[in-house]
C-alpha cells in the first residue's frame, strides 16, 4: 500500500505568498548614526586641521617661519590619525562588552 | 637683472618641484585609497561592523596627500615674480629636489599602504587579532612618506635661508 499526500491540506506557494506581504521592509541604515557622525567629524578634521593650523600658526605663533608651521601641519595630520585609531580600538572594546553583557543576560 | 646665479628659467625648476610633489604624492594617496577601498568593499559585504576599523589605511593615504600639500605650499611661498625676488638657480634645484623627495616617497608609501590595506583588511575579517599587526605595518609604511617630508622640509629651509 502506498500512502498518498493529502493535497487539500497542503499550502501552495500562492498561499504562502499572500502572507506577510503588507509588512514594511526594514529600511533603517545598517550603520548607526553615531558612527556616521564620528566618520564625518574625522573627515572634517582631516581636511581643516592641518591647513588651518598651518596658516594660523604662520601668522600668530611662528611669525612667518613657514618651516615650523609646515612641520606642525604634518604633526596635526598625524594627531588626527592617532585619534582615529584610538576611537576605532575603543569601538571594538565597547562592542565586545555589549556582546558579553548580552550573553550574560541570555544565560 | 640677468646673471649666472639667477637666470630667467630658474623658477621653472621650483615650480616643477611643486608639480612633482602634488602629482606623485596624490598618485600614491590615490593608489592607497583605491586599493584598500577594494578590500574594504570586500569586507563590508560580510562584516559591516568592521568598516570603521578597516578605514585606517584610507585615513593614512589621506595623510600622504597632506604631506605633499604642505611642501607645495611652502615652496609656493618662496617663489615670487622676478622684480620682487631674485630667484636663484640653486633655490630652483633645491625646491625641485624637495618636491621630488616628498612626492616619490609619498608614491612609495601609498603603494605599500594600498597593498597592505587590501590584504590586511581581508585577513582581519577572518582573524581579529591581526589588527594590531596590520596597524603597525601601516604605520611603518606611512613613516616612509614622513621621511620624504622631513628631507623636503630641510631642503626647503636651506633654499630660503
Short mmCIF file of C-alpha atoms in Angstrom, two decimals:
data_model
loop_
_atom_site.label_atom_id
_atom_site.label_comp_id
_atom_site.label_asym_id
_atom_site.label_seq_id
_atom_site.Cartn_x
_atom_site.Cartn_y
_atom_site.Cartn_z
CA UNK A 1 0.00 0.00 0.00
CA UNK A 2 1.29 3.39 -0.77
CA UNK A 3 0.41 6.43 1.18
CA UNK A 4 -0.91 9.40 -0.56
CA UNK A 5 -0.28 13.03 0.22
CA UNK A 6 -3.31 14.90 1.36
CA UNK A 7 -3.23 17.65 -1.22
CA UNK A 8 -6.13 19.63 0.18
CA UNK A 9 -4.26 20.29 3.47
CA UNK A 10 -1.00 21.40 1.88
CA UNK A 11 -0.33 25.03 1.21
CA UNK A 12 0.69 26.04 -2.23
CA UNK A 13 3.21 28.78 -2.90
CA UNK A 14 0.31 31.06 -3.71
CA UNK A 15 -0.95 30.75 -0.14
CA UNK A 16 2.49 31.43 1.26
CA UNK A 17 2.92 34.43 -0.96
CA UNK A 18 -0.13 36.24 0.35
CA UNK A 19 1.15 36.08 3.91
CA UNK A 20 3.23 38.92 5.26
CA UNK A 21 3.21 40.95 2.09
CA UNK A 22 1.88 44.00 3.89
CA UNK A 23 4.81 44.00 6.36
CA UNK A 24 7.01 47.06 5.80
CA UNK A 25 10.57 46.30 4.76
CA UNK A 26 13.42 47.23 7.08
CA UNK A 27 14.96 50.43 5.71
CA UNK A 28 16.93 51.64 8.74
CA UNK A 29 20.62 52.14 7.86
CA UNK A 30 22.94 49.33 8.86
CA UNK A 31 25.48 51.83 10.21
CA UNK A 32 24.35 53.62 13.40
CA UNK A 33 24.20 57.39 13.40
CA UNK A 34 26.99 57.74 15.97
CA UNK A 35 29.46 56.01 13.66
CA UNK A 36 28.46 58.25 10.76
CA UNK A 37 28.95 61.34 12.93
CA UNK A 38 32.37 60.08 14.01
CA UNK A 39 33.43 59.49 10.41
CA UNK A 40 32.11 62.88 9.30
CA UNK A 41 33.87 64.73 12.12
CA UNK A 42 37.15 62.93 11.37
CA UNK A 43 36.82 63.79 7.69
CA UNK A 44 36.22 67.44 8.61
CA UNK A 45 39.20 67.44 10.98
CA UNK A 46 41.41 65.79 8.36
CA UNK A 47 40.58 68.49 5.82
CA UNK A 48 40.64 71.59 8.01
CA UNK A 49 43.00 70.91 10.93
CA UNK A 50 46.42 70.65 9.15
CA UNK A 51 45.80 73.54 6.75
CA UNK A 52 44.09 75.65 9.38
CA UNK A 53 46.86 75.12 11.93
CA UNK A 54 49.46 75.93 9.24
CA UNK A 55 48.02 79.29 8.35
CA UNK A 56 47.06 80.17 11.95
CA UNK A 57 50.49 79.44 13.44
CA UNK A 58 52.26 81.01 10.46
CA UNK A 59 50.57 84.31 11.21
CA UNK A 60 50.19 84.35 15.00
CA UNK A 61 52.65 81.88 16.59
CA UNK A 62 55.76 81.46 14.44
CA UNK A 63 55.62 84.95 12.85
CA UNK A 64 56.30 83.89 9.28
CA UNK A 65 58.61 80.92 9.87
CA UNK A 66 56.87 78.69 7.37
CA UNK A 67 59.04 75.60 8.04
CA UNK A 68 57.86 75.25 11.64
CA UNK A 69 54.29 75.89 10.58
CA UNK A 70 54.58 73.21 7.85
CA UNK A 71 56.05 70.71 10.30
CA UNK A 72 53.21 71.49 12.70
CA UNK A 73 50.66 70.85 9.93
CA UNK A 74 52.19 67.40 9.34
CA UNK A 75 52.11 66.72 13.09
CA UNK A 76 48.44 67.73 13.27
CA UNK A 77 47.61 65.30 10.43
CA UNK A 78 49.24 62.51 12.44
CA UNK A 79 47.34 63.59 15.57
CA UNK A 80 44.09 63.12 13.65
CA UNK A 81 45.27 59.66 12.54
CA UNK A 82 46.19 58.58 16.09
CA UNK A 83 42.85 59.86 17.38
CA UNK A 84 41.11 57.82 14.69
CA UNK A 85 42.99 54.64 15.62
CA UNK A 86 42.17 55.17 19.32
CA UNK A 87 38.47 55.71 18.58
CA UNK A 88 38.37 52.62 16.35
CA UNK A 89 40.02 50.49 19.07
CA UNK A 90 37.58 51.81 21.70
CA UNK A 91 34.61 50.98 19.50
CA UNK A 92 35.91 47.42 19.23
CA UNK A 93 36.08 47.11 23.04
CA UNK A 94 32.63 48.63 23.63
CA UNK A 95 31.12 46.22 21.08
CA UNK A 96 32.75 43.27 22.82
CA UNK A 97 31.47 44.43 26.23
CA UNK A 98 27.95 44.77 24.86
CA UNK A 99 28.09 41.27 23.44
CA UNK A 100 29.34 39.85 26.74
CA UNK A 101 26.52 41.54 28.63
CA UNK A 102 24.00 40.19 26.15
CA UNK A 103 25.33 36.66 26.54
CA UNK A 104 25.20 37.04 30.34
CA UNK A 105 21.57 38.13 30.20
CA UNK A 106 20.59 35.27 27.93
CA UNK A 107 22.16 32.74 30.26
CA UNK B 1 68.99 91.60 -13.83
CA UNK B 2 70.31 88.73 -15.95
CA UNK B 3 73.14 86.92 -14.18
CA UNK B 4 74.55 83.42 -13.89
CA UNK B 5 73.26 82.82 -10.38
CA UNK B 6 69.64 83.74 -11.10
CA UNK B 7 68.75 83.07 -14.75
CA UNK B 8 65.23 83.68 -16.04
CA UNK B 9 64.44 79.97 -16.28
CA UNK B 10 65.29 79.28 -12.59
CA UNK B 11 61.64 79.46 -11.37
CA UNK B 12 60.80 76.66 -13.81
CA UNK B 13 62.61 74.15 -11.58
CA UNK B 14 60.95 75.42 -8.42
CA UNK B 15 57.51 75.22 -9.98
CA UNK B 16 58.26 71.74 -11.32
CA UNK B 17 59.07 70.82 -7.71
CA UNK B 18 55.58 71.95 -6.67
CA UNK B 19 54.01 69.97 -9.52
CA UNK B 20 56.08 66.82 -8.77
CA UNK B 21 55.15 66.95 -5.10
CA UNK B 22 51.43 67.19 -5.78
CA UNK B 23 51.31 64.79 -8.75
CA UNK B 24 53.33 61.94 -7.25
CA UNK B 25 52.05 62.44 -3.70
CA UNK B 26 48.43 62.40 -4.81
CA UNK B 27 49.09 59.44 -7.13
CA UNK B 28 50.38 57.48 -4.13
CA UNK B 29 47.46 58.59 -1.96
CA UNK B 30 45.00 57.67 -4.72
CA UNK B 31 46.51 54.20 -5.17
CA UNK B 32 46.46 53.59 -1.41
CA UNK B 33 42.84 54.73 -1.11
CA UNK B 34 41.61 52.78 -4.13
CA UNK B 35 43.44 49.52 -3.43
CA UNK B 36 42.48 49.43 0.26
CA UNK B 37 38.97 50.54 -0.72
CA UNK B 38 38.65 47.36 -2.79
CA UNK B 39 39.48 45.31 0.31
CA UNK B 40 37.07 47.34 2.49
CA UNK B 41 34.26 46.77 -0.01
CA UNK B 42 35.02 43.05 0.13
CA UNK B 43 34.93 43.06 3.95
CA UNK B 44 31.84 45.25 4.19
CA UNK B 45 29.63 42.72 2.41
CA UNK B 46 30.31 40.11 5.12
CA UNK B 47 31.12 42.12 8.28
CA UNK B 48 29.72 45.67 8.01
CA UNK B 49 30.52 46.30 11.68
CA UNK B 50 34.26 46.21 10.92
CA UNK B 51 34.20 49.07 8.39
CA UNK B 52 35.09 51.73 10.98
CA UNK B 53 38.35 49.97 11.82
CA UNK B 54 39.06 48.99 8.23
CA UNK B 55 39.10 52.64 7.17
CA UNK B 56 42.51 53.22 8.80
CA UNK B 57 44.50 52.69 5.55
CA UNK B 58 42.26 55.26 3.84
CA UNK B 59 42.99 57.83 6.57
CA UNK B 60 46.72 57.10 6.25
CA UNK B 61 46.59 57.61 2.48
CA UNK B 62 44.92 60.95 3.12
CA UNK B 63 47.83 61.98 5.32
CA UNK B 64 50.26 61.34 2.44
CA UNK B 65 48.37 63.91 0.37
CA UNK B 66 48.63 66.36 3.31
CA UNK B 67 52.44 65.93 3.32
CA UNK B 68 52.62 66.76 -0.39
CA UNK B 69 50.27 69.70 0.14
CA UNK B 70 52.42 71.14 2.95
CA UNK B 71 55.59 71.03 0.83
CA UNK B 72 53.79 72.53 -2.15
CA UNK B 73 52.51 75.43 -0.05
CA UNK B 74 55.99 76.00 1.44
CA UNK B 75 57.66 76.07 -1.99
CA UNK B 76 54.94 78.28 -3.43
CA UNK B 77 55.53 80.77 -0.61
CA UNK B 78 59.20 81.11 -1.60
CA UNK B 79 58.60 81.81 -5.29
CA UNK B 80 57.80 85.37 -6.31
CA UNK B 81 57.79 87.10 -9.72
CA UNK B 82 61.28 88.33 -10.78
CA UNK B 83 61.17 92.07 -9.91
CA UNK B 84 60.27 91.40 -6.25
CA UNK B 85 62.61 88.48 -5.68
CA UNK B 86 65.93 87.34 -7.15
CA UNK B 87 65.19 83.62 -7.51
CA UNK B 88 68.48 81.75 -7.87
CA UNK B 89 69.03 78.57 -9.88
CA UNK B 90 70.30 76.92 -6.67
CA UNK B 91 66.97 77.56 -4.96
CA UNK B 92 65.16 76.22 -8.02
CA UNK B 93 67.06 72.91 -7.95
CA UNK B 94 66.63 72.73 -4.18
CA UNK B 95 62.87 73.15 -4.49
CA UNK B 96 62.73 70.55 -7.25
CA UNK B 97 64.62 68.10 -5.02
CA UNK B 98 62.22 68.85 -2.14
CA UNK B 99 59.18 68.27 -4.32
CA UNK B 100 60.60 65.08 -5.85
CA UNK B 101 61.58 63.63 -2.48
CA UNK B 102 58.19 64.18 -0.83
CA UNK B 103 56.33 63.17 -4.00
CA UNK B 104 58.14 59.94 -4.75
CA UNK B 105 58.35 58.95 -1.08
CA UNK B 106 54.59 59.52 -0.91
CA UNK B 107 54.14 57.36 -4.00
CA UNK B 108 56.13 54.53 -2.41
CA UNK B 109 54.27 54.83 0.90
CA UNK B 110 50.89 54.92 -0.86
CA UNK B 111 51.76 51.79 -2.85
CA UNK B 112 52.71 49.93 0.34
CA UNK B 113 49.61 51.18 2.21
CA UNK B 114 47.36 50.11 -0.66
CA UNK B 115 48.64 46.54 -0.81
CA UNK B 116 48.86 46.07 2.97
CA UNK B 117 45.45 47.71 3.44
CA UNK B 118 43.77 45.45 0.90
CA UNK B 119 45.19 42.14 2.13
CA UNK B 120 45.35 43.10 5.83
CA UNK B 121 41.70 44.16 5.97
CA UNK B 122 40.59 40.89 4.36
CA UNK B 123 42.71 38.93 6.85
CA UNK B 124 41.24 40.98 9.72
CA UNK B 125 37.77 39.79 8.68
CA UNK B 126 38.77 36.19 9.46
CA UNK B 127 41.17 36.71 12.38
CA UNK B 128 40.61 39.75 14.61
CA UNK B 129 43.97 39.52 16.39
CA UNK B 130 45.79 40.60 13.23
CA UNK B 131 44.52 44.17 13.76
CA UNK B 132 47.48 45.41 15.83
CA UNK B 133 49.95 43.89 13.38
CA UNK B 134 48.14 45.44 10.44
CA UNK B 135 48.16 48.89 12.05
CA UNK B 136 51.89 48.57 12.84
CA UNK B 137 52.72 47.61 9.24
CA UNK B 138 50.61 50.51 8.00
CA UNK B 139 52.42 52.90 10.35
CA UNK B 140 55.82 51.73 9.10
CA UNK B 141 54.63 52.24 5.52
CA UNK B 142 53.34 55.67 6.45
CA UNK B 143 56.68 56.63 8.02
CA UNK B 144 58.31 56.28 4.58
CA UNK B 145 56.28 59.26 3.44
CA UNK B 146 57.21 61.11 6.64
CA UNK B 147 60.93 60.66 5.88
CA UNK B 148 60.37 62.25 2.47
CA UNK B 149 58.59 65.13 4.19
CA UNK B 150 61.44 65.68 6.67
CA UNK B 151 64.06 65.74 3.90
CA UNK B 152 61.90 68.11 1.88
CA UNK B 153 61.47 70.46 4.86
CA UNK B 154 65.25 70.54 5.43
CA UNK B 155 65.90 71.20 1.74
CA UNK B 156 63.30 73.95 1.74
CA UNK B 157 64.93 75.77 4.69
CA UNK B 158 68.34 75.54 3.01
CA UNK B 159 66.96 77.07 -0.18
CA UNK B 160 65.28 80.02 1.54
CA UNK B 161 67.84 80.62 4.29
#
